[in-house]
Coordinates of N, CA and C in Angstrom, one line a residue:
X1 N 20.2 -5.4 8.8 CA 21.1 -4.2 9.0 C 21.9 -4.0 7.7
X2 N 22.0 -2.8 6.8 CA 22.3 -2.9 5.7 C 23.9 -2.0 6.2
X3 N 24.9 -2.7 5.5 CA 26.5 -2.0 6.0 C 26.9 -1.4 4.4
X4 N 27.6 -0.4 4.4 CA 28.5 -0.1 3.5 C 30.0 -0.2 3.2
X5 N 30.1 -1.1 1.7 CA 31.3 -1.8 2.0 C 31.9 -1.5 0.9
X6 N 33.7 -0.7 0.8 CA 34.2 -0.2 -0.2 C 34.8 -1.4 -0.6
X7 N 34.6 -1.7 -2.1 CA 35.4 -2.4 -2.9 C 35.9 -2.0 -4.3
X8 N 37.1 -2.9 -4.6 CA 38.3 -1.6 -5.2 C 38.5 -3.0 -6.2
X9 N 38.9 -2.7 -7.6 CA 38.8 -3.9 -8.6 C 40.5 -3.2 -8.8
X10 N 41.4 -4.4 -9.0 CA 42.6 -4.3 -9.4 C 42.9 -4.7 -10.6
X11 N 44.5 -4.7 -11.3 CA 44.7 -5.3 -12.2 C 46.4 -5.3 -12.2
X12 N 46.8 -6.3 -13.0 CA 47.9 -6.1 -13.2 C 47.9 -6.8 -15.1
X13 N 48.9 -5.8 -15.7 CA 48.9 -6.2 -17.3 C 50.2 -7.2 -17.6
X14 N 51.4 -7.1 -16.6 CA 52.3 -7.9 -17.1 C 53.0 -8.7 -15.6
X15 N 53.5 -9.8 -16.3 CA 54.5 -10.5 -15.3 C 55.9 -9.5 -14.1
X16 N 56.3 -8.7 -15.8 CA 57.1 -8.4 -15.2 C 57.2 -6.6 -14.1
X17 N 55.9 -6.2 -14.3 CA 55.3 -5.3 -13.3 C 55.4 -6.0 -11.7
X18 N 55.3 -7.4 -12.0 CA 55.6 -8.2 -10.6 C 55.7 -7.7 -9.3
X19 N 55.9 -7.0 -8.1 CA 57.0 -6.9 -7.3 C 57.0 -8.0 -6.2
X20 N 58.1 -9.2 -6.5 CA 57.4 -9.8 -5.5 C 58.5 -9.4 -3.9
X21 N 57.9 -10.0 -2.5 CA 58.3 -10.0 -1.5 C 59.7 -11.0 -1.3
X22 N 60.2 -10.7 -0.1 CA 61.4 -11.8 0.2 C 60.7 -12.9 0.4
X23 N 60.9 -14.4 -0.2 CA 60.2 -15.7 0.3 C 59.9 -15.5 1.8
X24 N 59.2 -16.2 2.1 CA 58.7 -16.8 3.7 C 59.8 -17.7 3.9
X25 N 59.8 -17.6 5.4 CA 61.1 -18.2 6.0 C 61.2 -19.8 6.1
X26 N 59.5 -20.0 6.1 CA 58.7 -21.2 6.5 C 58.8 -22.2 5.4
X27 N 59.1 -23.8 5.6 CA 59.3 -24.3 4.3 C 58.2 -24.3 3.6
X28 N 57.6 -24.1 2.5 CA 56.6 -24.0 2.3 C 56.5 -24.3 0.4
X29 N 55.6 -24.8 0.0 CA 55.1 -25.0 -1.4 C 53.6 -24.9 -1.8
X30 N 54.0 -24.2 -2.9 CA 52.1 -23.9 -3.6 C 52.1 -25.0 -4.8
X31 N 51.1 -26.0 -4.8 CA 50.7 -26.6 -5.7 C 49.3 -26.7 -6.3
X32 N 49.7 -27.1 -7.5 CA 48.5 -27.4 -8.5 C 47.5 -28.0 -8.4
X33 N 46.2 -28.2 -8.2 CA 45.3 -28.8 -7.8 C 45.1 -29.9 -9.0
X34 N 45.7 -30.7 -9.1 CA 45.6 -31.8 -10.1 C 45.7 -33.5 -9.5
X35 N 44.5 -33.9 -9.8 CA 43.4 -34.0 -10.1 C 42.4 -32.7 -9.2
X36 N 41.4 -31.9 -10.0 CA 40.7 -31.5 -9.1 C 39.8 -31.5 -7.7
X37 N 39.4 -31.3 -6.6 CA 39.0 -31.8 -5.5 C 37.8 -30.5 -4.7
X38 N 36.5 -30.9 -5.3 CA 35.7 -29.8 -4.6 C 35.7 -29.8 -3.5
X39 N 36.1 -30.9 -2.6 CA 35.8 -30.7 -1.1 C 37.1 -29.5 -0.7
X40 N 38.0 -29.6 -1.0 CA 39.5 -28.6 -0.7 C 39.4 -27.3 -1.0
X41 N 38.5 -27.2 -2.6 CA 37.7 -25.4 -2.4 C 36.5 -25.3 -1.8
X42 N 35.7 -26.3 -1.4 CA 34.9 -25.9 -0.2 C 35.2 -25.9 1.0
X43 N 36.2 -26.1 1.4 CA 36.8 -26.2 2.8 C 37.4 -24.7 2.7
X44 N 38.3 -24.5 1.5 CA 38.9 -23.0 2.2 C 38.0 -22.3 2.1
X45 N 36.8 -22.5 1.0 CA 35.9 -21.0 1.1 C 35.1 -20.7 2.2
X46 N 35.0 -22.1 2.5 CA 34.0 -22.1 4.0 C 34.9 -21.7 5.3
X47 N 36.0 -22.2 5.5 CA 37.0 -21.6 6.5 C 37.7 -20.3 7.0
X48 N 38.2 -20.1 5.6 CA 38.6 -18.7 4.9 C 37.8 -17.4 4.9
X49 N 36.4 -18.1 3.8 CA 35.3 -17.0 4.1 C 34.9 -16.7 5.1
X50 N 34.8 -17.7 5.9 CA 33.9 -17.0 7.4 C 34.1 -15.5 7.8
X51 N 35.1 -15.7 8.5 CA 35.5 -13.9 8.5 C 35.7 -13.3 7.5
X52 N 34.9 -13.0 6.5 CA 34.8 -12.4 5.6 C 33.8 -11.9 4.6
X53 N 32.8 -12.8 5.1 CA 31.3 -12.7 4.8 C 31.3 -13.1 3.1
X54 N 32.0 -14.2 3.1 CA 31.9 -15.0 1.6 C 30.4 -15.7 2.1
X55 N 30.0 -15.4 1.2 CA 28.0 -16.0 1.1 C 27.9 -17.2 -0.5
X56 N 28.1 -16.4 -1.3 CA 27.8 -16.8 -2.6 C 27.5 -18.1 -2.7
X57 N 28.8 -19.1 -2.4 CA 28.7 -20.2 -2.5 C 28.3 -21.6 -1.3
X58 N 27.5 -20.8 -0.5 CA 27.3 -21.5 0.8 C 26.4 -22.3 0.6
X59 N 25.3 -22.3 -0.2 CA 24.3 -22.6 -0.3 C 24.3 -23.9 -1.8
X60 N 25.8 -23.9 -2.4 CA 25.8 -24.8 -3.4 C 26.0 -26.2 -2.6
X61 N 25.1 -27.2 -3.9 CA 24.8 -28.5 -3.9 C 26.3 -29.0 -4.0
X62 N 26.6 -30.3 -3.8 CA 27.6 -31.2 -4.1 C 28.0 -31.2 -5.6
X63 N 26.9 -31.0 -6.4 CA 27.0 -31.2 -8.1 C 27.4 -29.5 -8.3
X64 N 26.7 -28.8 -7.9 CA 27.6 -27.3 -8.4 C 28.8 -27.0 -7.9
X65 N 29.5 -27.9 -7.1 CA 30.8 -27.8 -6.6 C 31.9 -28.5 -7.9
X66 N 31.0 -29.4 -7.8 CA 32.1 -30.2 -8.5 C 31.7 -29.8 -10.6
X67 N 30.8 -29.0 -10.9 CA 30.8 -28.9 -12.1 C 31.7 -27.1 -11.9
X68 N 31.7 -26.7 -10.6 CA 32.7 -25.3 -10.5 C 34.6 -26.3 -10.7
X69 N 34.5 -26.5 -10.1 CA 35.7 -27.1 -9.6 C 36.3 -27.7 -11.3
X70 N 35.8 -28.6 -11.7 CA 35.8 -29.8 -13.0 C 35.8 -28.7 -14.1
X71 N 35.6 -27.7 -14.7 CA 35.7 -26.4 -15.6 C 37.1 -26.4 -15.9
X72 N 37.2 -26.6 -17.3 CA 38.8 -26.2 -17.6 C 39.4 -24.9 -17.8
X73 N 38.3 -23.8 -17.0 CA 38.9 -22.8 -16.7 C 39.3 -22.2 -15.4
X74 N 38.9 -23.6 -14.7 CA 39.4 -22.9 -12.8 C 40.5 -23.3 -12.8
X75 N 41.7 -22.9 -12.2 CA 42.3 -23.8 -11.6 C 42.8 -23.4 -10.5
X76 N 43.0 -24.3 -9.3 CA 43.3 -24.3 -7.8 C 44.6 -24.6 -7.5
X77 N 45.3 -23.8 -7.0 CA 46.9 -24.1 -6.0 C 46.4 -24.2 -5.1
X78 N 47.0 -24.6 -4.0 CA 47.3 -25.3 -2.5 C 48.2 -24.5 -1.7
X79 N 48.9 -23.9 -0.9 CA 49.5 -23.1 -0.3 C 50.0 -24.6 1.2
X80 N 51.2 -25.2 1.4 CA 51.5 -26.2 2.0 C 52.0 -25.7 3.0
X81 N 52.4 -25.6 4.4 CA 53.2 -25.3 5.2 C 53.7 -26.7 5.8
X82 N 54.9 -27.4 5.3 CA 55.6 -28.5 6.4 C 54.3 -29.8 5.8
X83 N 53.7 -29.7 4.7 CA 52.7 -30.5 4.6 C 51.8 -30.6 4.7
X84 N 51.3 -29.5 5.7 CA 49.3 -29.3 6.2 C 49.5 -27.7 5.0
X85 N 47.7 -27.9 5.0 CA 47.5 -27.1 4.3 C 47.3 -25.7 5.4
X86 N 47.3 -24.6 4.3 CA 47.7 -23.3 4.9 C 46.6 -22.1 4.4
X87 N 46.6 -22.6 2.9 CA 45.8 -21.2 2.0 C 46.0 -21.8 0.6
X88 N 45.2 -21.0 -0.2 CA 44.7 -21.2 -2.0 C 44.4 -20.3 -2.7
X89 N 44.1 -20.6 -4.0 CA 43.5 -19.4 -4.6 C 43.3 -20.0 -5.6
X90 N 42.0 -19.4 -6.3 CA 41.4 -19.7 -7.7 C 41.8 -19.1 -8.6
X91 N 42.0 -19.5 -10.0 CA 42.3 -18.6 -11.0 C 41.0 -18.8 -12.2
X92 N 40.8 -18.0 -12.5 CA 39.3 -18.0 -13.7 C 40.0 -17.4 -15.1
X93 N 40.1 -18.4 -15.8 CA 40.7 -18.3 -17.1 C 39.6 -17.4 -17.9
X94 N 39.8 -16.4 -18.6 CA 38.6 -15.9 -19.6 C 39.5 -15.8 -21.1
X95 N 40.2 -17.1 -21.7 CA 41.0 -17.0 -23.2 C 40.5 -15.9 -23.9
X96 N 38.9 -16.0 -24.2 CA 38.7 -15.2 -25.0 C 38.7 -13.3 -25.4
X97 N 38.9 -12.9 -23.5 CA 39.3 -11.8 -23.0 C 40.7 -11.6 -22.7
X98 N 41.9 -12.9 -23.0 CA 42.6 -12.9 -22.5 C 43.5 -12.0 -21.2
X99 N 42.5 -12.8 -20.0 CA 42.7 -12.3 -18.9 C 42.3 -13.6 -17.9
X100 N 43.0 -13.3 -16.8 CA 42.4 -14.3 -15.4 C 42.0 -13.5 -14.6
X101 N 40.9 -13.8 -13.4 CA 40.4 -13.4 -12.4 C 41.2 -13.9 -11.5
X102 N 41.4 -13.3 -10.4 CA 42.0 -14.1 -8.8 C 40.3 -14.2 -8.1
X103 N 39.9 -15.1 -8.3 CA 38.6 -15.6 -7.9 C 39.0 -15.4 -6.6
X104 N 39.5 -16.2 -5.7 CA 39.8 -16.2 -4.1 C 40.7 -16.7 -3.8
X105 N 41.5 -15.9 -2.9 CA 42.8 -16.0 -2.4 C 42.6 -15.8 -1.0
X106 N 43.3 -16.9 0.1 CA 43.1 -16.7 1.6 C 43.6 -17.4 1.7
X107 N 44.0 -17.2 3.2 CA 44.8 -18.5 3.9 C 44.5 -18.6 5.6
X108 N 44.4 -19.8 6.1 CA 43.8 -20.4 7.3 C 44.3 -19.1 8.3
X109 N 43.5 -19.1 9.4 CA 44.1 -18.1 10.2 C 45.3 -18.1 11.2
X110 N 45.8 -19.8 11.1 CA 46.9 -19.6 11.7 C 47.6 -19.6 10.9
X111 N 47.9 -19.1 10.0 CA 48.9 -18.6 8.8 C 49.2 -17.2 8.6
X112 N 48.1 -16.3 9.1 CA 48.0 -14.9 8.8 C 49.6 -13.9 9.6
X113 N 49.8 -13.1 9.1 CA 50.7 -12.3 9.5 C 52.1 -12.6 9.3
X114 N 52.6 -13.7 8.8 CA 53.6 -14.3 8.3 C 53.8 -14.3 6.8
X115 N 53.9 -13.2 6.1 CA 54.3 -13.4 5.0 C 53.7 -13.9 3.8
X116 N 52.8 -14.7 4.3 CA 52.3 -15.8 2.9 C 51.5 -15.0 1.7
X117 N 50.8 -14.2 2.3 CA 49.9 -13.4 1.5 C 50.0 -12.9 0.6
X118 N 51.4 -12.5 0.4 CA 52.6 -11.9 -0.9 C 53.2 -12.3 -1.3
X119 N 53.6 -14.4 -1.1 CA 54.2 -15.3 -1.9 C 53.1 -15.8 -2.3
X120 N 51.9 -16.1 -1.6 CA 50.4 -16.5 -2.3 C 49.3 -15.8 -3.5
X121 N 50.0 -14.7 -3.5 CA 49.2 -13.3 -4.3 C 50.6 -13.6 -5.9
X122 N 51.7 -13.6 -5.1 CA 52.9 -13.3 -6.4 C 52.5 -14.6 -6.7
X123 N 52.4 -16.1 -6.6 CA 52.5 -17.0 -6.9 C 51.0 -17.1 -8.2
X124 N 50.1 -16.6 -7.7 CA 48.6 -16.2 -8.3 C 48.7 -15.7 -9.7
X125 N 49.2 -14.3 -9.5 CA 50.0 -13.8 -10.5 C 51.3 -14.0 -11.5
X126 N 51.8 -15.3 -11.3 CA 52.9 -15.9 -12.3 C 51.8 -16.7 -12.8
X127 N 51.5 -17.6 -12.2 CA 50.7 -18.6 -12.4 C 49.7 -18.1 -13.7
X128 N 49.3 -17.3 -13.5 CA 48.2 -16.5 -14.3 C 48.7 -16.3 -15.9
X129 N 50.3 -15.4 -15.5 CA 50.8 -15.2 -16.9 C 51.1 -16.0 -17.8
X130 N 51.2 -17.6 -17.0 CA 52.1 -18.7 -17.5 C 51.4 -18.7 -18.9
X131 N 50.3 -18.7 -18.6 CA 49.9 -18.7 -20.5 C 50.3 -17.5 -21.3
X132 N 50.5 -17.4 -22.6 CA 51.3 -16.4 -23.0 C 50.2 -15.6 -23.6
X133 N 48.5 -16.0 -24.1 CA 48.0 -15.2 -24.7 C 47.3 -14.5 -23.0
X134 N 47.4 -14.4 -22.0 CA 47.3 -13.7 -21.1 C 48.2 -12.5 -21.4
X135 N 46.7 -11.3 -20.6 CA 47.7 -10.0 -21.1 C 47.3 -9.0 -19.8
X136 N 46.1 -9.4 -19.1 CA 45.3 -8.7 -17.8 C 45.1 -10.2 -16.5
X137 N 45.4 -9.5 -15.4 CA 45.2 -10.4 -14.1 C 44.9 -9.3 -13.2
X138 N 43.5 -9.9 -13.0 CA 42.6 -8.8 -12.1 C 41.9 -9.4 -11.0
X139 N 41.5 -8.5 -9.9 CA 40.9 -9.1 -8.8 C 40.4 -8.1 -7.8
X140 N 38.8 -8.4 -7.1 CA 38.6 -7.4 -6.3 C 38.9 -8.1 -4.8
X141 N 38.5 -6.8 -4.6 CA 38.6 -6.6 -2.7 C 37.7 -5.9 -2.0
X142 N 37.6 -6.1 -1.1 CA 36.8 -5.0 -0.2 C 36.9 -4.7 1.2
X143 N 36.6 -4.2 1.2 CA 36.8 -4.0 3.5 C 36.0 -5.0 4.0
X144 N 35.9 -5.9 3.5 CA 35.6 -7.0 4.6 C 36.7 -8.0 4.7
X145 N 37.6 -7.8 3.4 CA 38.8 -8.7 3.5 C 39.6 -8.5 4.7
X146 N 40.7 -9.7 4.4 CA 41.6 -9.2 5.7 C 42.5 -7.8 5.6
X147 N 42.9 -7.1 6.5 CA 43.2 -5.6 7.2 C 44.3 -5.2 5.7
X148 N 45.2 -6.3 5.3 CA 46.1 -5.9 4.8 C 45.8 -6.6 3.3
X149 N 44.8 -6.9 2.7 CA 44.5 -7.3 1.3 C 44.7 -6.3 0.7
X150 N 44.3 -5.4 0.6 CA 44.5 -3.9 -0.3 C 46.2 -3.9 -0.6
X151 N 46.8 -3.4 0.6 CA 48.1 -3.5 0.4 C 48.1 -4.1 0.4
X152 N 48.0 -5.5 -0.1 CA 49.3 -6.6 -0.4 C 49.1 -6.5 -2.4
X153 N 48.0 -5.8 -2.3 CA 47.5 -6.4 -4.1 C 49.1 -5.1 -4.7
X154 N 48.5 -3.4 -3.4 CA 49.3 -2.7 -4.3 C 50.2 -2.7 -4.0
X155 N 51.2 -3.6 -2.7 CA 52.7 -3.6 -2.9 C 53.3 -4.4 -4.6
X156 N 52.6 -5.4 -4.7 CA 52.4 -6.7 -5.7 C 52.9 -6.2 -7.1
X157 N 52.2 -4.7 -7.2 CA 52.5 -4.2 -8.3 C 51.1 -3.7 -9.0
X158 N 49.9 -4.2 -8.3 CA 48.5 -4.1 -9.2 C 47.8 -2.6 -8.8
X159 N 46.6 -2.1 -10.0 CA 47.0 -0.8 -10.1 C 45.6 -1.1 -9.9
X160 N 44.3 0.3 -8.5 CA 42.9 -0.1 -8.5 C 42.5 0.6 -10.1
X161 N 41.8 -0.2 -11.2 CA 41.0 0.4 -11.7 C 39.3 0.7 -11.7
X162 N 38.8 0.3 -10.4 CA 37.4 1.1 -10.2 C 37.4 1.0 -9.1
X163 N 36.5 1.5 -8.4 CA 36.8 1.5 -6.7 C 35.0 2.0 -6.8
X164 N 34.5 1.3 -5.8 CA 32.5 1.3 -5.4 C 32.4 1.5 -4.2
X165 N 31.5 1.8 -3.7 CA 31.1 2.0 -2.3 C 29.4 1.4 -2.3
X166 N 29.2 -0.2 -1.7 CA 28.1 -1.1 -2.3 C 27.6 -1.7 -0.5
X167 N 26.5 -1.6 -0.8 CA 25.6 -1.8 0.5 C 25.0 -3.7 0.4
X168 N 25.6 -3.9 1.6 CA 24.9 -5.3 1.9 C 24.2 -5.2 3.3

């Protein structure tokens, strides 16, 4: 069955375009994936993605996890609630473009509807600028994401610059 699925590429050029949300009420911390750990981005992408029809990387070996993951251009936060994990997101360094990708951003589904999605998106987006030869932080979407991805990128402050309409 072939579906048609709109997807919209964002961007944001500065930090301080930012808009972020009021914190979440919930105690909560995003950390740095240091030391790296492929099993923790194969767990959210496999959890996360499900409802979402993430395919790409379902089919990777143990060695292409860990040579994705081990790149000193990924890097992984953690999204904590009370200490269990909640949600993540990748960032894809490109220095020489000086730009980051938001590779994938999600969070478990008993997390959804509580806010996190626009301290996990704003957190993505600082994170990104922290380096200073960063000048572009971009990321797509599509209607298979969750209901409210779109608006969260453009409350955020990020502007679409292409938008497709692509058949799977």
């Amino acid at each position: 069955m072939i579906k048609k699925v709109e997807r919209n590429y964002l961007e944001i050029t500065s930090v301080e375009n930012l808009k972020e949300d009021n914190p979440p009420k919930l105690r909560c911390s995003i950390i740095f994936l240091d030391p790296d750990d492929f099993q923790i981005n194969k767990f959210f992408y496999k959890i996360v993605g499900k409802k979402h029809n993430w395919t790409d990387r379902l089919n990777w070996s143990e060695n292409q996890w860990i040579k994705y993951t081990s790149d000193q251009n990924i890097k992984t936060y953690i999204l904590k609630i009370n200490n269990d994990l909640a949600g993540y997101y990748e960032l894809i360094f490109y220095n020489e473009k000086k730009e980051v990708e938001i590779a994938y951003l999600g969070l478990l589904k008993n997390y959804h509807n509580q806010k996190l999605g626009s301290y996990l998106l704003s957190s993505a987006i600082k994170n990104s600028f922290k380096s200073k030869i960063i000048k572009r932080v971009w990321v797509h979407t599509c209607s298979l994401d969750h209901e409210n991805a779109l608006n969260n990128y453009l409350k955020r402050g990020m502007k679409i610059f292409k938008n497709e309409v692509i058949e799977i």
